[in-house]
Coordinates of C-alpha atoms and ligand atoms in Angstrom, one line a residue:
X8 CA -17.4 -15.8 -7.1
X9 CA -19.3 -13.6 -9.8
X10 CA -19.6 -15.0 -13.3
X11 CA -17.3 -12.2 -14.5
X12 CA -14.6 -13.5 -11.9
X13 CA -14.9 -17.1 -13.1
X14 CA -13.8 -16.0 -16.6
X15 CA -10.9 -13.8 -15.8
X16 CA -7.6 -15.2 -15.0
X17 CA -7.0 -15.8 -11.2
X18 CA -4.8 -12.9 -9.6
X19 CA -4.4 -11.8 -6.2
X20 CA -2.4 -12.3 -2.9
X21 CA 0.8 -14.2 -3.5
X22 CA 2.7 -12.9 -0.1
X23 CA 1.8 -10.7 3.0
X24 CA 4.2 -8.9 5.4
X25 CA 3.1 -6.8 8.2
X26 CA 4.9 -4.7 10.3
X27 CA 4.2 -2.7 13.8
X28 CA 6.1 0.0 15.5
X29 CA 8.2 -0.8 18.9
X30 CA 6.4 1.1 21.2
X31 CA 2.5 0.5 22.6
X32 CA 0.4 2.6 25.0
X33 CA -2.7 1.0 27.0
X34 CA -5.8 3.4 26.4
X35 CA -6.4 3.1 30.0
X36 CA -2.9 5.1 30.3
X37 CA -4.2 7.8 28.1
X38 CA -7.6 8.2 30.1
X39 CA -5.5 8.8 33.3
X40 CA -4.0 11.8 31.2
X41 CA -7.3 13.2 30.0
X42 CA -9.4 12.5 33.1
X43 CA -11.7 10.4 31.4
X44 CA -13.2 7.0 32.6
X45 CA -11.1 4.1 30.7
X46 CA -14.4 2.4 30.1
X47 CA -15.1 5.1 27.7
X48 CA -12.2 4.2 25.4
X49 CA -12.5 0.3 26.2
X50 CA -16.2 -0.3 26.1
X51 CA -17.4 3.2 24.4
X52 CA -15.0 3.0 21.4
X53 CA -13.9 -0.8 21.7
X54 CA -9.9 0.3 21.7
X55 CA -7.4 -1.4 23.9
X56 CA -3.9 -0.2 22.9
X57 CA -2.2 2.1 20.4
X58 CA 1.1 1.4 18.7
X59 CA 3.2 4.3 18.6
X60 CA 6.4 5.6 16.9
X61 CA 9.6 6.6 18.2
X62 CA 10.6 10.3 16.9
X63 CA 13.2 8.7 14.5
X64 CA 10.7 6.2 13.2
X65 CA 7.5 6.1 11.0
X66 CA 5.5 5.3 7.8
X67 CA 8.7 4.5 5.6
X68 CA 10.3 2.2 8.3
X69 CA 7.4 0.0 8.7
X70 CA 6.6 -0.1 5.1
X71 CA 10.4 -1.3 4.3
X72 CA 10.0 -3.9 7.1
X73 CA 6.7 -4.9 5.7
X74 CA 8.0 -5.2 2.3
X75 CA 10.9 -7.1 3.5
X76 CA 9.1 -9.9 5.3
X77 CA 6.3 -10.2 2.3
X78 CA 9.4 -10.4 -0.4
X79 CA 11.3 -13.0 2.1
X80 CA 8.4 -15.6 2.4
X81 CA 7.6 -14.9 -1.5
X82 CA 8.9 -17.6 -4.0
X83 CA 9.8 -14.9 -6.6
X84 CA 12.7 -12.5 -6.5
X85 CA 13.0 -8.8 -6.3
X86 CA 13.8 -8.9 -10.2
X87 CA 9.9 -9.9 -10.9
X88 CA 8.8 -6.8 -9.0
X89 CA 7.5 -4.4 -12.0
X90 CA 5.4 -1.9 -9.7
X91 CA 5.6 -0.8 -6.3
X92 CA 2.8 1.5 -4.9
X93 CA 2.3 2.6 -1.5
X94 CA -1.1 3.7 -0.2
X95 CA -0.6 6.3 2.8
X96 CA -1.8 9.6 4.2
X97 CA 1.5 9.9 6.1
X98 CA 3.6 11.3 3.1
X99 CA 6.8 12.7 3.8
X100 CA 7.1 14.7 0.8
X101 CA 4.6 16.6 -1.3
X102 CA 6.1 15.5 -4.4
X103 CA 8.4 12.5 -4.2
X104 CA 6.4 9.5 -3.5
X105 CA 7.0 7.1 -0.2
X106 CA 7.5 4.3 -2.7
X107 CA 10.6 5.8 -3.8
X108 CA 12.4 5.7 0.1
X109 CA 11.1 2.0 0.0
X110 CA 12.4 0.9 -3.0
X111 CA 15.8 2.5 -2.4
X112 CA 16.0 0.7 1.1
X113 CA 15.1 -2.5 -0.9
X114 CA 17.3 -1.8 -3.8
X115 CA 14.6 -1.8 -6.6
X116 CA 15.2 0.3 -9.5
X117 CA 14.7 -0.2 -13.3
X118 CA 11.9 -1.2 -15.5
X119 CA 9.6 -0.7 -12.2
X120 CA 6.5 1.7 -12.2
X121 CA 6.8 3.4 -8.7
X122 CA 4.4 5.8 -7.1
X123 CA 2.2 6.7 -3.9
X124 CA -1.5 6.8 -4.0
X125 CA -3.5 9.2 -1.6
X126 CA -7.0 9.0 -0.6
X127 CA -7.2 8.9 3.3
X128 CA -7.5 5.5 4.7
X129 CA -8.9 4.1 1.3
X130 CA -5.4 4.7 -0.6
X131 CA -4.1 1.4 0.3
X132 CA -7.1 -0.4 -1.4
X133 CA -6.9 2.0 -4.5
X134 CA -3.4 1.0 -4.4
X135 CA -4.1 -2.8 -4.6
X136 CA -6.9 -2.2 -7.1
X137 CA -4.8 -0.7 -9.3
X138 CA -2.1 -3.5 -9.0
X139 CA -4.7 -6.1 -9.6
X140 CA -6.2 -4.3 -12.7
X141 CA -2.7 -3.8 -14.0
X142 CA -2.0 -7.6 -14.0
X143 CA -5.7 -8.6 -15.3
X144 CA -5.0 -5.8 -18.3
X145 CA -1.9 -8.0 -19.3
X146 CA 0.1 -5.1 -19.3
X147 CA 2.2 -6.5 -16.2
X148 CA 3.5 -9.6 -18.3
X149 CA 4.8 -11.9 -15.9
X150 CA 5.9 -9.1 -13.6
X151 CA 4.2 -8.9 -9.9
X152 CA 3.3 -5.8 -7.9
X153 CA 4.3 -4.9 -4.4
X154 CA 1.4 -3.1 -2.7
X155 CA 1.9 -1.3 0.6
X156 CA -0.5 0.1 3.0
X157 CA 1.4 2.1 5.8
X158 CA 0.4 4.9 8.3
X159 CA 0.9 6.5 11.3
X160 CA -2.2 7.9 13.0
X161 CA -1.7 10.7 15.2
X162 CA -3.9 13.6 16.5
X163 CA -3.7 16.7 18.3
X164 CA -3.2 16.4 22.1
X165 CA -6.6 16.0 23.9
X166 CA -8.3 15.8 20.5
X167 CA -11.4 13.1 20.7
X168 CA -9.9 10.9 18.1
X169 CA -6.6 10.7 20.4
X170 CA -7.6 7.2 22.0
X171 CA -7.8 5.8 18.6
X172 CA -4.4 6.5 17.3
X173 CA -2.0 3.9 16.1
X174 CA 0.3 2.7 13.2
X175 CA 1.2 -0.1 11.3
X176 CA 1.8 -1.4 7.8
X177 CA 1.0 -4.4 5.4
X178 CA 2.6 -5.2 2.3
X179 CA 1.0 -7.4 -0.4
X180 CA 2.5 -9.1 -3.3
X181 CA 0.1 -9.3 -6.1
X182 CA 0.6 -12.0 -8.5
X183 CA -0.5 -15.9 -8.5
X184 CA -3.0 -16.1 -5.7
X185 CA -1.5 -18.6 -3.4
X186 CA -2.9 -16.9 -0.6
X187 CA -6.2 -15.2 -2.1
X188 CA -8.0 -14.7 -5.4
X189 CA -9.1 -11.0 -5.3
X190 CA -12.4 -10.6 -7.3
X191 CA -12.3 -8.4 -10.6
X192 CA -15.7 -7.2 -9.8
X193 CA -15.7 -5.0 -6.6
X194 CA -18.7 -2.2 -5.5
X195 CA -17.2 1.5 -5.0
X196 CA -19.1 4.3 -3.6
X197 CA -18.0 7.8 -3.0
X198 CA -19.1 11.4 -2.2
X199 CA -17.5 14.5 -1.8
X200 CA -17.4 15.4 1.8
X201 CA -15.2 17.0 4.7
X202 CA -15.6 14.4 7.4
X203 CA -12.0 14.2 8.0
X204 CA -8.9 16.1 6.4
X205 CA -5.5 17.4 7.1
X206 CA -4.7 20.5 5.1
X207 CA -1.1 21.2 3.5
X208 CA 1.1 22.1 6.3
X209 CA -0.8 21.0 9.2
X210 CA 0.6 18.2 11.3
X211 CA -2.6 16.7 12.5
X212 CA -5.8 16.1 10.8
X213 CA -9.1 18.0 11.3
X214 CA -12.0 15.4 12.2
X215 CA -15.7 15.9 12.3
X216 CA -15.9 12.5 14.1
X217 CA -19.7 12.2 14.3
X218 CA -20.1 13.4 10.7
X219 CA -17.5 10.5 9.7
X220 CA -19.3 7.9 11.3
X221 CA -22.4 9.2 9.2
X222 CA -20.4 8.9 6.0
X223 CA -19.0 5.5 6.8
X224 CA -22.4 4.3 7.5
X225 CA -23.7 5.7 4.5
X226 CA -20.7 4.2 2.4
X227 CA -21.0 0.7 4.0
X228 CA -25.0 0.7 3.3
X229 CA -24.6 1.4 -0.4
X230 CA -21.7 -0.8 -0.9
X231 CA -23.1 -4.1 0.8
X232 CA -26.5 -3.2 -1.0
X233 CA -24.6 -3.3 -4.4
X234 CA -22.9 -6.6 -3.4
X235 CA -26.1 -8.3 -2.1
X236 CA -28.1 -7.1 -5.2
X237 CA -31.1 -9.2 -5.9
X238 CA -29.8 -12.1 -3.6
X239 CA -30.8 -13.0 -0.2
X240 CA -28.9 -10.7 2.3
X241 CA -28.8 -13.3 5.1
X242 CA -28.0 -16.0 3.1
X243 CA -25.2 -14.2 1.3
X244 CA -23.6 -12.7 4.3
X245 CA -23.9 -15.8 6.3
X246 CA -22.0 -17.8 3.6
X247 CA -18.8 -15.6 4.1
X248 CA -16.0 -16.9 6.4
X249 CA -15.4 -13.7 7.4
X250 CA -16.6 -9.9 6.9
X251 CA -13.7 -7.5 7.3
X252 CA -14.0 -3.6 7.7
X253 CA -11.6 -0.5 7.8
X254 CA -11.2 -0.1 11.4
X255 CA -11.0 3.2 12.7
X256 CA -12.1 2.0 16.1
X257 CA -14.1 -1.4 16.8
X258 CA -17.3 0.4 18.0
X259 CA -17.4 2.4 14.8
X260 CA -17.5 -0.8 12.8
X261 CA -20.3 -2.5 15.0
X262 CA -22.3 0.6 14.4
X263 CA -22.0 0.8 10.7
X264 CA -22.7 -2.9 10.5
X265 CA -26.1 -2.6 12.7
X266 CA -27.0 0.3 9.9
X267 CA -26.1 -2.2 7.1
X268 CA -28.4 -4.7 8.7
X269 CA -31.3 -2.4 9.5
X270 CA -30.8 -1.4 5.8
X271 CA -31.7 -5.0 5.0
X272 CA -34.6 -5.0 7.7
X273 CA -32.7 -7.1 10.1
X274 CA -33.7 -6.8 13.7
X275 CA -30.7 -6.1 16.3
X276 CA -30.3 -9.6 17.3
X277 CA -29.5 -11.0 13.6
X278 CA -27.2 -8.1 13.0
X279 CA -25.4 -8.6 16.2
X280 CA -25.0 -12.5 15.7
X281 CA -23.5 -11.8 12.3
X282 CA -21.5 -9.2 13.7
X283 CA -20.2 -11.5 16.4
X284 CA -19.3 -14.5 14.0
X285 CA -18.1 -12.7 11.1
X286 CA -16.7 -9.4 12.1
X287 CA -15.4 -9.1 15.5
X288 CA -12.9 -12.1 15.4
X289 CA -11.0 -10.3 12.5
X290 CA -10.6 -7.0 14.5
X291 CA -8.1 -8.8 17.1
X292 CA -4.9 -7.0 15.7
X293 CA -6.5 -3.8 15.0
X294 CA -7.3 -3.6 19.0
X295 CA -3.7 -4.1 19.5
X296 CA -2.5 -1.7 17.2
X297 CA -5.1 1.3 16.9
X298 CA -6.0 3.0 13.7
X299 CA -3.6 2.5 11.0
X300 CA -5.6 4.5 8.7
X301 CA -4.5 2.7 5.1
X302 CA -3.2 -0.5 6.7
X303 CA -5.9 -1.0 9.0
X304 CA -8.5 -2.9 6.7
X305 CA -5.6 -5.2 5.4
X306 CA -4.6 -5.8 8.8
X307 CA -8.0 -7.2 9.4
X308 CA -8.1 -8.8 6.0
X309 CA -4.6 -10.4 6.9
X310 CA -6.0 -11.8 10.3
X311 CA -9.1 -13.2 8.8
X312 CA -7.3 -15.0 5.9
X313 CA -5.0 -16.8 8.3
X314 CA -6.3 -20.4 8.6
X315 CA -8.8 -20.4 6.1
X316 CA -9.4 -23.4 3.8
X317 CA -8.9 -23.2 -0.1
X318 CA -12.2 -21.8 -1.6
X319 CA -13.7 -19.8 1.7
X320 CA -14.9 -16.4 0.5
X321 CA -14.7 -13.0 2.7
X322 CA -15.4 -9.5 2.0
X323 CA -13.3 -6.1 2.6
X324 CA -14.8 -2.9 3.2
X325 CA -12.4 -0.3 2.5
X326 CA -13.5 3.3 3.8
X327 CA -11.3 6.6 3.4
X328 CA -12.7 10.0 4.4
X329 CA -13.3 12.6 1.9
X330 CA -15.0 10.1 1.0
X331 CA -14.3 7.0 -0.9
X332 CA -15.3 3.4 -0.3
X333 CA -15.4 0.0 -1.8
X334 CA -16.4 -3.7 -1.1
X335 CA -14.0 -6.3 -2.2
X336 CA -14.4 -10.1 -2.3
X337 CA -11.4 -12.4 -1.6
X338 CA -11.5 -16.0 -2.1
X339 CA -8.7 -18.0 -0.2
X340 CA -6.1 -19.8 -1.9
X341 CA -4.0 -22.9 -1.1
X342 CA -1.3 -21.0 1.1
X343 CA -4.4 -19.4 3.1
X344 CA -4.3 -22.1 5.7
X345 CA -0.9 -21.7 6.8
X346 CA -1.1 -18.3 8.0
X347 CA 2.4 -17.7 7.7
X348 CA 2.3 -13.9 8.3
X349 CA 0.8 -14.1 11.6
X350 CA 4.5 -14.5 12.7
X351 CA 5.2 -10.7 12.0
X352 CA 2.6 -9.5 14.2
X353 CA 3.4 -12.4 17.1
X354 CA 7.0 -11.0 16.8
X355 CA 6.2 -7.1 16.9
X356 CA 3.6 -7.4 19.8
X357 CA 6.4 -9.9 21.7
X358 CA 9.0 -7.4 21.2
X359 CA 7.3 -3.8 21.7
X360 CA 7.9 -1.8 24.7
X361 CA 4.5 -0.6 26.5
X362 CA 4.8 2.8 27.8
X363 CA 2.7 4.7 30.5
X364 CA 1.3 8.1 30.7
X365 CA 4.5 10.0 31.5
X366 CA 6.3 8.4 28.6
X367 CA 3.5 9.0 26.0
X368 CA 3.8 12.8 27.0
X369 CA 7.6 12.6 26.8
X370 CA 7.2 10.8 23.6
X371 CA 4.7 13.5 22.0
X372 CA 7.2 16.2 23.3
X373 CA 10.1 14.4 21.4
X374 CA 7.9 14.2 18.6
X375 CA 7.0 17.7 18.4
X376 CA 10.8 18.6 18.9
X377 CA 12.0 16.4 16.2
X378 CA 9.3 18.1 13.6
X379 CA 10.0 21.6 14.6
Ligands
LIG6 N1 -18.4 4.1 29.9 C1 -18.5 3.5 29.0 N2 -18.8 4.0 27.6 C2 -18.9 5.5 27.5 C3 -18.4 6.0 29.0 C4 -18.2 5.3 30.1 N3 -17.8 5.9 31.3 N4 -18.4 7.4 28.5 C5 -19.0 7.4 27.1 N5 -19.0 6.2 26.6 C6 -19.4 5.9 25.3 C7 -20.4 6.9 24.7 O1 -21.6 6.7 25.2 C8 -20.3 6.7 23.3 O2 -20.8 5.6 22.8 P1 -22.0 5.5 21.9 O3 -21.5 6.3 20.9 O4 -22.5 4.1 21.7 O5 -23.0 6.2 22.4 C9 -18.6 6.2 23.2 O6 -18.5 6.1 24.4 C10 -17.9 7.7 22.6 O7 -18.3 8.7 23.6 P2 -18.6 10.1 23.0 O8 -18.9 11.0 23.9 O9 -19.4 9.8 21.6 O10 -17.1 10.3 22.4 P3 -16.4 11.6 21.7 O11 -17.2 12.7 21.3 O12 -15.3 12.0 22.8 O13 -15.6 11.1 20.7 C11 -15.5 10.1 18.4 C12 -16.0 10.1 19.8 C13 -15.8 9.2 17.4 C14 -16.0 11.4 18.0 C15 -14.0 10.3 18.5 O14 -13.2 9.3 19.0 C16 -13.3 10.5 17.0 O15 -13.6 11.6 16.4 N6 -12.5 9.4 16.6 C17 -12.1 9.6 15.0 C18 -13.2 9.1 14.2 C19 -12.6 8.8 12.8 O16 -11.5 8.3 12.8 N7 -12.9 9.1 11.7 C20 -12.2 9.0 10.3 C21 -13.0 7.7 9.9 S1 -12.8 7.0 8.9

């Protein structure tokens, strides 16, 4: 923890809830449709399965379910929620915030600040930081914030990004740090760029995939260098229990971390060793659901926190195209060891239906018809 953090009141994650949609497609099935070697997707990109939504299901439904699960295992009640903020790039309206749909389902109304945050995949992190800073400012009084990151990542048919599709939601209650303290100090980096964007009225993003990797690497290098400062990089990163990244697809994370290692003057062996020990194990849930945009990093963080001993520290690197990034540090609280929220993922993975290539084509047709 930084000196600043030591003098601030401890605020952080009091509860976590996750939700995945009810369908999944193994990437090998997509490879059949696109005439690709499946190893391009599994080895080349590091993907396994993509979580998919039926036509009548999406970011709102997952957000509501994740929120109910987080509230259900929190020891506070709905009356203590003074802020609901949703980070998403799957907005359902240009004016009405997605938080209003969720609040309606939860029966949350009254002296509550309710809004939506957009900054591509970084939006959930901005929402979380705002909730943290609201608590730390004293403006929250004894109220808690409900922060939700929720997204459905779908690309145009045959787009190179198609194998990285996914969906999911993570809800976090920001209050007493039973699960993790979030350090008030963080390390942001942003630069205006068109690496991935979705013009108003268009259904699918436009992606310059290779350029987005360059932007992501540059952001990671700057955030990690700021975090390390004048300290010894190897010592500082090795002392962490886990290093979590936003996961557009697992290979992108590895490429970015090798780049961070190079900037510290490390050879491949050292970077790869730290990647294998501290990063790769936190991407298990991501591999099973694909890219869930804003929820992607927080899914990895939720996986990493589960089972940690109190006091163990992790970092979380958030990236959103456009681009904006921020590196956060979290310290496990007494409830991290229980990993209670893993039950959400286990439940959703056990209950989802796997579809095949033909099922995927029908699903895309049905979604298209539903949105027409
Ligand atoms: N077996 C094993 N690996 C294979 C392979 C095979 N048969 N065929 C190709 N590959 C590897 C390639 O070598 C490459 O790996 P490398 O980059 O380590 O060399 C990888 O698979 C991808 O192949 P590539 O030809 O670069 O794929 P592509 O041009 O079709 O698309 C992306 C790749 C990343 C550009 C595309 O998936 C994309 O745009 N994704 C979305 C990016 C995104 O989410 N950006 C926003 C992030 S915040």
